[in-house]
PDB file of C-alpha atoms in Angstrom:
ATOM      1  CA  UNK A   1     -25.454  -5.546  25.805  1.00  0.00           C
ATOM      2  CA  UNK A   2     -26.883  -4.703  22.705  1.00  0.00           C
ATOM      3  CA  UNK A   3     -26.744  -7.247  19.641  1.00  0.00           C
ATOM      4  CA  UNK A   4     -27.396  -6.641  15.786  1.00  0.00           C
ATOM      5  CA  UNK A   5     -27.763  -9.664  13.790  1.00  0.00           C
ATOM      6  CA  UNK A   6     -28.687  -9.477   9.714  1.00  0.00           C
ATOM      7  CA  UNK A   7     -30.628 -11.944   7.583  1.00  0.00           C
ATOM      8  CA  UNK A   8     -32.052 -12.403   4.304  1.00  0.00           C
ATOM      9  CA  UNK A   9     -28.779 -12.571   2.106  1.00  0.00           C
ATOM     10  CA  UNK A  10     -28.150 -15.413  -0.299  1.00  0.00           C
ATOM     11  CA  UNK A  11     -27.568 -16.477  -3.952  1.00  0.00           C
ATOM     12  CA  UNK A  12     -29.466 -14.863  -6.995  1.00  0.00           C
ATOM     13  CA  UNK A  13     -28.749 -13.886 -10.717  1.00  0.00           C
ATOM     14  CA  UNK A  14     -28.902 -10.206 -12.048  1.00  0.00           C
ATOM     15  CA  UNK A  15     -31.790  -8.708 -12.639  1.00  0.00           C
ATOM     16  CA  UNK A  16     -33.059 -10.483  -9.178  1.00  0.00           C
ATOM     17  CA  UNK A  17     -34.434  -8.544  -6.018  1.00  0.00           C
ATOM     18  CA  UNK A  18     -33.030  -9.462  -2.099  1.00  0.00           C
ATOM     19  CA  UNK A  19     -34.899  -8.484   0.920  1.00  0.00           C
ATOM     20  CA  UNK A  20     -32.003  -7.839   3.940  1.00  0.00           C
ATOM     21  CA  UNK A  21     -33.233  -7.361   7.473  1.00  0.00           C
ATOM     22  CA  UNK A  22     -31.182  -6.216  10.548  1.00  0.00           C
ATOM     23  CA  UNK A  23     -32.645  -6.530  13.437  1.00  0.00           C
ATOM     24  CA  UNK A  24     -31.482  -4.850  17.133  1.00  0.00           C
ATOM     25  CA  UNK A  25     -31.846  -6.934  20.619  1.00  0.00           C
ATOM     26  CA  UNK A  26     -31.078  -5.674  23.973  1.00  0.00           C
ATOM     27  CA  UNK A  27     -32.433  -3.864  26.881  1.00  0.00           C
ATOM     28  CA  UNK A  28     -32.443  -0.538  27.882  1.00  0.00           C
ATOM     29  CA  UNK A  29     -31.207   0.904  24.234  1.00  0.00           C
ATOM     30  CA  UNK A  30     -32.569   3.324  22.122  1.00  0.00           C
ATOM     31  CA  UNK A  31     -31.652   3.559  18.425  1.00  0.00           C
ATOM     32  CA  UNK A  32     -29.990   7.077  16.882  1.00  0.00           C
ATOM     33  CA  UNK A  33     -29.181   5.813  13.574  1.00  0.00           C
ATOM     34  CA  UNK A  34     -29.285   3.152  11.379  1.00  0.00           C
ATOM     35  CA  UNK A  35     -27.139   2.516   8.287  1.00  0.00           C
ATOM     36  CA  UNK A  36     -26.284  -0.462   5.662  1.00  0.00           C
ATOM     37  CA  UNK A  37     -22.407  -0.865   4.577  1.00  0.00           C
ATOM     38  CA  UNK A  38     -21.207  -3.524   2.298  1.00  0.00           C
ATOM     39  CA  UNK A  39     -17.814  -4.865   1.667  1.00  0.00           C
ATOM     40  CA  UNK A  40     -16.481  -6.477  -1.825  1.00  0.00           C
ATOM     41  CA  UNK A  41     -13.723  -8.967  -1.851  1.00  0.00           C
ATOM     42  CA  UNK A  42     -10.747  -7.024  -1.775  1.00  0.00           C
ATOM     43  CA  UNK A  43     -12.187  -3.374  -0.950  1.00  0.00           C
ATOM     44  CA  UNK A  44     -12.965  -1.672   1.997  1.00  0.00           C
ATOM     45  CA  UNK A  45     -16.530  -1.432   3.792  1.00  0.00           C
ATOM     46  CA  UNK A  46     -18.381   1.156   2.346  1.00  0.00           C
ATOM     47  CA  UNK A  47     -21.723   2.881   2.978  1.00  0.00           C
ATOM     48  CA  UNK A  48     -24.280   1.875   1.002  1.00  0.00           C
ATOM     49  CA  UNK A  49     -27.993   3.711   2.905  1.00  0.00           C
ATOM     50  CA  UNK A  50     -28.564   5.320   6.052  1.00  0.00           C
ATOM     51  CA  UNK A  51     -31.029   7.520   7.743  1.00  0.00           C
ATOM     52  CA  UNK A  52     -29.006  10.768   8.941  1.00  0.00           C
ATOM     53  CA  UNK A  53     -29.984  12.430  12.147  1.00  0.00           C
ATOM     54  CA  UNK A  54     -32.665  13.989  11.063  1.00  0.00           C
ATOM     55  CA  UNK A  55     -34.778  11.132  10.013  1.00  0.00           C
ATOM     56  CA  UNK A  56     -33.358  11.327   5.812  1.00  0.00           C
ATOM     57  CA  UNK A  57     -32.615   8.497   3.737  1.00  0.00           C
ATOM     58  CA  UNK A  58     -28.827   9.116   1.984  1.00  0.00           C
ATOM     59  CA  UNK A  59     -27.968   6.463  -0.691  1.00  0.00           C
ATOM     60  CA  UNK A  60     -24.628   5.514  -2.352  1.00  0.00           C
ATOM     61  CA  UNK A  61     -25.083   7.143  -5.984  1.00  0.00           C
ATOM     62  CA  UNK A  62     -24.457   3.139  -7.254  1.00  0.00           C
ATOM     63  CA  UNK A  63     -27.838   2.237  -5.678  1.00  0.00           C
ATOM     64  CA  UNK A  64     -29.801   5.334  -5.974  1.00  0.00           C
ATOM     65  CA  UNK A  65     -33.111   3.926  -7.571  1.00  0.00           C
ATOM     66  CA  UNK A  66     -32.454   0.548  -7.366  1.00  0.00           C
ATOM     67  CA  UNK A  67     -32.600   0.142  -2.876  1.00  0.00           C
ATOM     68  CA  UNK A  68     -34.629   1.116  -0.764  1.00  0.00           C
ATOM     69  CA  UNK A  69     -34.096   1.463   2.932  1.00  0.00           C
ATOM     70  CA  UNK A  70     -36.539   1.515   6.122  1.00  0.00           C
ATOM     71  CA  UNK A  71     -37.251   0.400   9.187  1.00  0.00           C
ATOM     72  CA  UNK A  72     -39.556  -0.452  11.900  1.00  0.00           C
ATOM     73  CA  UNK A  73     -38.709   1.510  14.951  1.00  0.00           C
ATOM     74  CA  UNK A  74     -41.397  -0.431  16.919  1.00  0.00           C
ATOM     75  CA  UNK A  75     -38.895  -4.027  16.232  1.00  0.00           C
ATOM     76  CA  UNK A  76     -35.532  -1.990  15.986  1.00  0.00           C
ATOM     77  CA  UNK A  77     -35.432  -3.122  12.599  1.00  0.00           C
ATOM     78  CA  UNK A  78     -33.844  -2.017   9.542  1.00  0.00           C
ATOM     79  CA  UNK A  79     -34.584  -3.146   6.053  1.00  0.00           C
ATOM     80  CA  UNK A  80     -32.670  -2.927   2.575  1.00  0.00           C
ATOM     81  CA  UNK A  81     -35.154  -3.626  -0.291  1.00  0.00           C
ATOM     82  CA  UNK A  82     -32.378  -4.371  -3.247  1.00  0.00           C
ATOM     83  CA  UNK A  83     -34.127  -4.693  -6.672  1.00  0.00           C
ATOM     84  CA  UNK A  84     -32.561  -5.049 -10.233  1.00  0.00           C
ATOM     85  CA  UNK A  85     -29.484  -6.563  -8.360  1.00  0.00           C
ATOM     86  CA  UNK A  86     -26.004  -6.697 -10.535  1.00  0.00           C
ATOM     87  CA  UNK A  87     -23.074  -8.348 -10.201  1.00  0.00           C
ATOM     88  CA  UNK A  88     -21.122  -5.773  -8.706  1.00  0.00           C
ATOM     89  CA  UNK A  89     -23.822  -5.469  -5.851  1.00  0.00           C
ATOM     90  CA  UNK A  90     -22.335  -9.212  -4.768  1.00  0.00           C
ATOM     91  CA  UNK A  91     -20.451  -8.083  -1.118  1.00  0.00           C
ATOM     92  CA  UNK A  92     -21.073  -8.612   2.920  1.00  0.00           C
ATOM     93  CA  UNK A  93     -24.102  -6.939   3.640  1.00  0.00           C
ATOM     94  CA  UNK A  94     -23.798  -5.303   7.421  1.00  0.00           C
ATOM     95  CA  UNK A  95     -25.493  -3.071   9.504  1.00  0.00           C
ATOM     96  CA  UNK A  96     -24.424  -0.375  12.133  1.00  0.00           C
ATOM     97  CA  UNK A  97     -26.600   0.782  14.807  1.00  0.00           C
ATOM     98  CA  UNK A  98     -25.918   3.752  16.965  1.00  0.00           C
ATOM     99  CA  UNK A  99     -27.438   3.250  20.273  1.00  0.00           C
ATOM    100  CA  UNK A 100     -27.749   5.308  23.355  1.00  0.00           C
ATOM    101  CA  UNK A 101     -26.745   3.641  26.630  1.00  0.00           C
ATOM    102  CA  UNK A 102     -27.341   4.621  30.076  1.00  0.00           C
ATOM    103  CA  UNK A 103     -23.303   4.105  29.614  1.00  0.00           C
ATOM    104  CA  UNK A 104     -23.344   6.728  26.572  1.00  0.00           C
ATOM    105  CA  UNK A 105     -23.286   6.023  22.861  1.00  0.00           C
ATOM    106  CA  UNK A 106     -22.393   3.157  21.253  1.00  0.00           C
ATOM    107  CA  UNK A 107     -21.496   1.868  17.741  1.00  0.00           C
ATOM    108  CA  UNK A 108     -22.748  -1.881  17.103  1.00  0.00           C
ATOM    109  CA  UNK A 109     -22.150  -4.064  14.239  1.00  0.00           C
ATOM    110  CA  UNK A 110     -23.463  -6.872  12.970  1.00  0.00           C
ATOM    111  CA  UNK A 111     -21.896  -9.588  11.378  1.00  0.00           C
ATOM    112  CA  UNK A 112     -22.934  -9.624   7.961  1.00  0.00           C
ATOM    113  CA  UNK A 113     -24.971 -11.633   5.644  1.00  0.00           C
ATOM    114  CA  UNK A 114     -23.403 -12.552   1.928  1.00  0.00           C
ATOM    115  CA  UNK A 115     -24.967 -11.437  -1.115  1.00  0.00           C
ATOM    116  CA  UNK A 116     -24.217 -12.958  -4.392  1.00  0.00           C
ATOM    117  CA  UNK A 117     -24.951 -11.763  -8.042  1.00  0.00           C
ATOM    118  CA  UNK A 118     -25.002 -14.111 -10.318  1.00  0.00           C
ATOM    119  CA  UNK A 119     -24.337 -12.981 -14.190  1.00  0.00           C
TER     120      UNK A 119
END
C-alpha cells in the first residue's frame, strides 16, 4: 500500500515564506504525477501546482511567482516553496500522487498539513 504523508505547514505572518514537503512510502510503486491542492475554510479543494505528464510545472494564476514546486524523484518527494505568503494563502495544504501498481493506477492522498497567514 502506498502512503503520502505532508509536513512543514504551520503558523506565520504575511510577507513570510513556508517550505511544504510530501513525501511517498511504499513498495513496488512508481510515481506518474505529482500535484499540491489546498482547501480554505468553507471552499472546495483546489489545485494549486502540479507537474503534468510531460514533466511541466502548471501553477494556479494566484501563486504564479510567488511558489515554486519540485521534487526529488530519487525520495518520491514533492516540495512547495511558498514565499511572500498572504492571508488568503491560509488553507489545508495536500498532496496527490498518481502511482502505478502492479494492480493498475492509483490516486493517493495525503492528509494535509495547515497553513496559516497571519495579517
Amino acid at each position: 500500500q502506498v502512503q503520502v504523508r505532508e509536513s512543514g505547514g504551520g503558523l506565520v505572518q504575511a510577507g513570510g515564506s513556508l517550505r511544504l514537503s510530501c513525501a511517498a512510502s511504499g513498495s513496488d510503486f512508481s510515481v506518474e504525477g505529482m500535484s499540491w491542492y489546498r482547501q480554505a475554510p468553507g471552499s472546495q479543494r483546489r489545485l494549486v501546482a502540479g507537474f503534468t505528464n510531460t514533466d511541466d510545472t502548471d501553477y494556479k494564476d494566484v501563486v504564479k511567482g510567488r511558489f515554486s514546486i519540485s521534487r526529488d524523484n530519487a525520495k518520491n518527494t514533492l516540495y512547495l516553496q511558498m514565499d511572500n505568503l498572504e492571508p488568503d494563502d491560509t488553507a489545508v495544504y495536500s498532496c496527490e500522487f498518481i502511482v502505478r501498481k502492479p494492480s493498475g493506477l492509483a490516486y493517493v492522498w495525503g492528509r494535509g498539513t495547515q497553513v496559516t497567514v497571519s495579517s
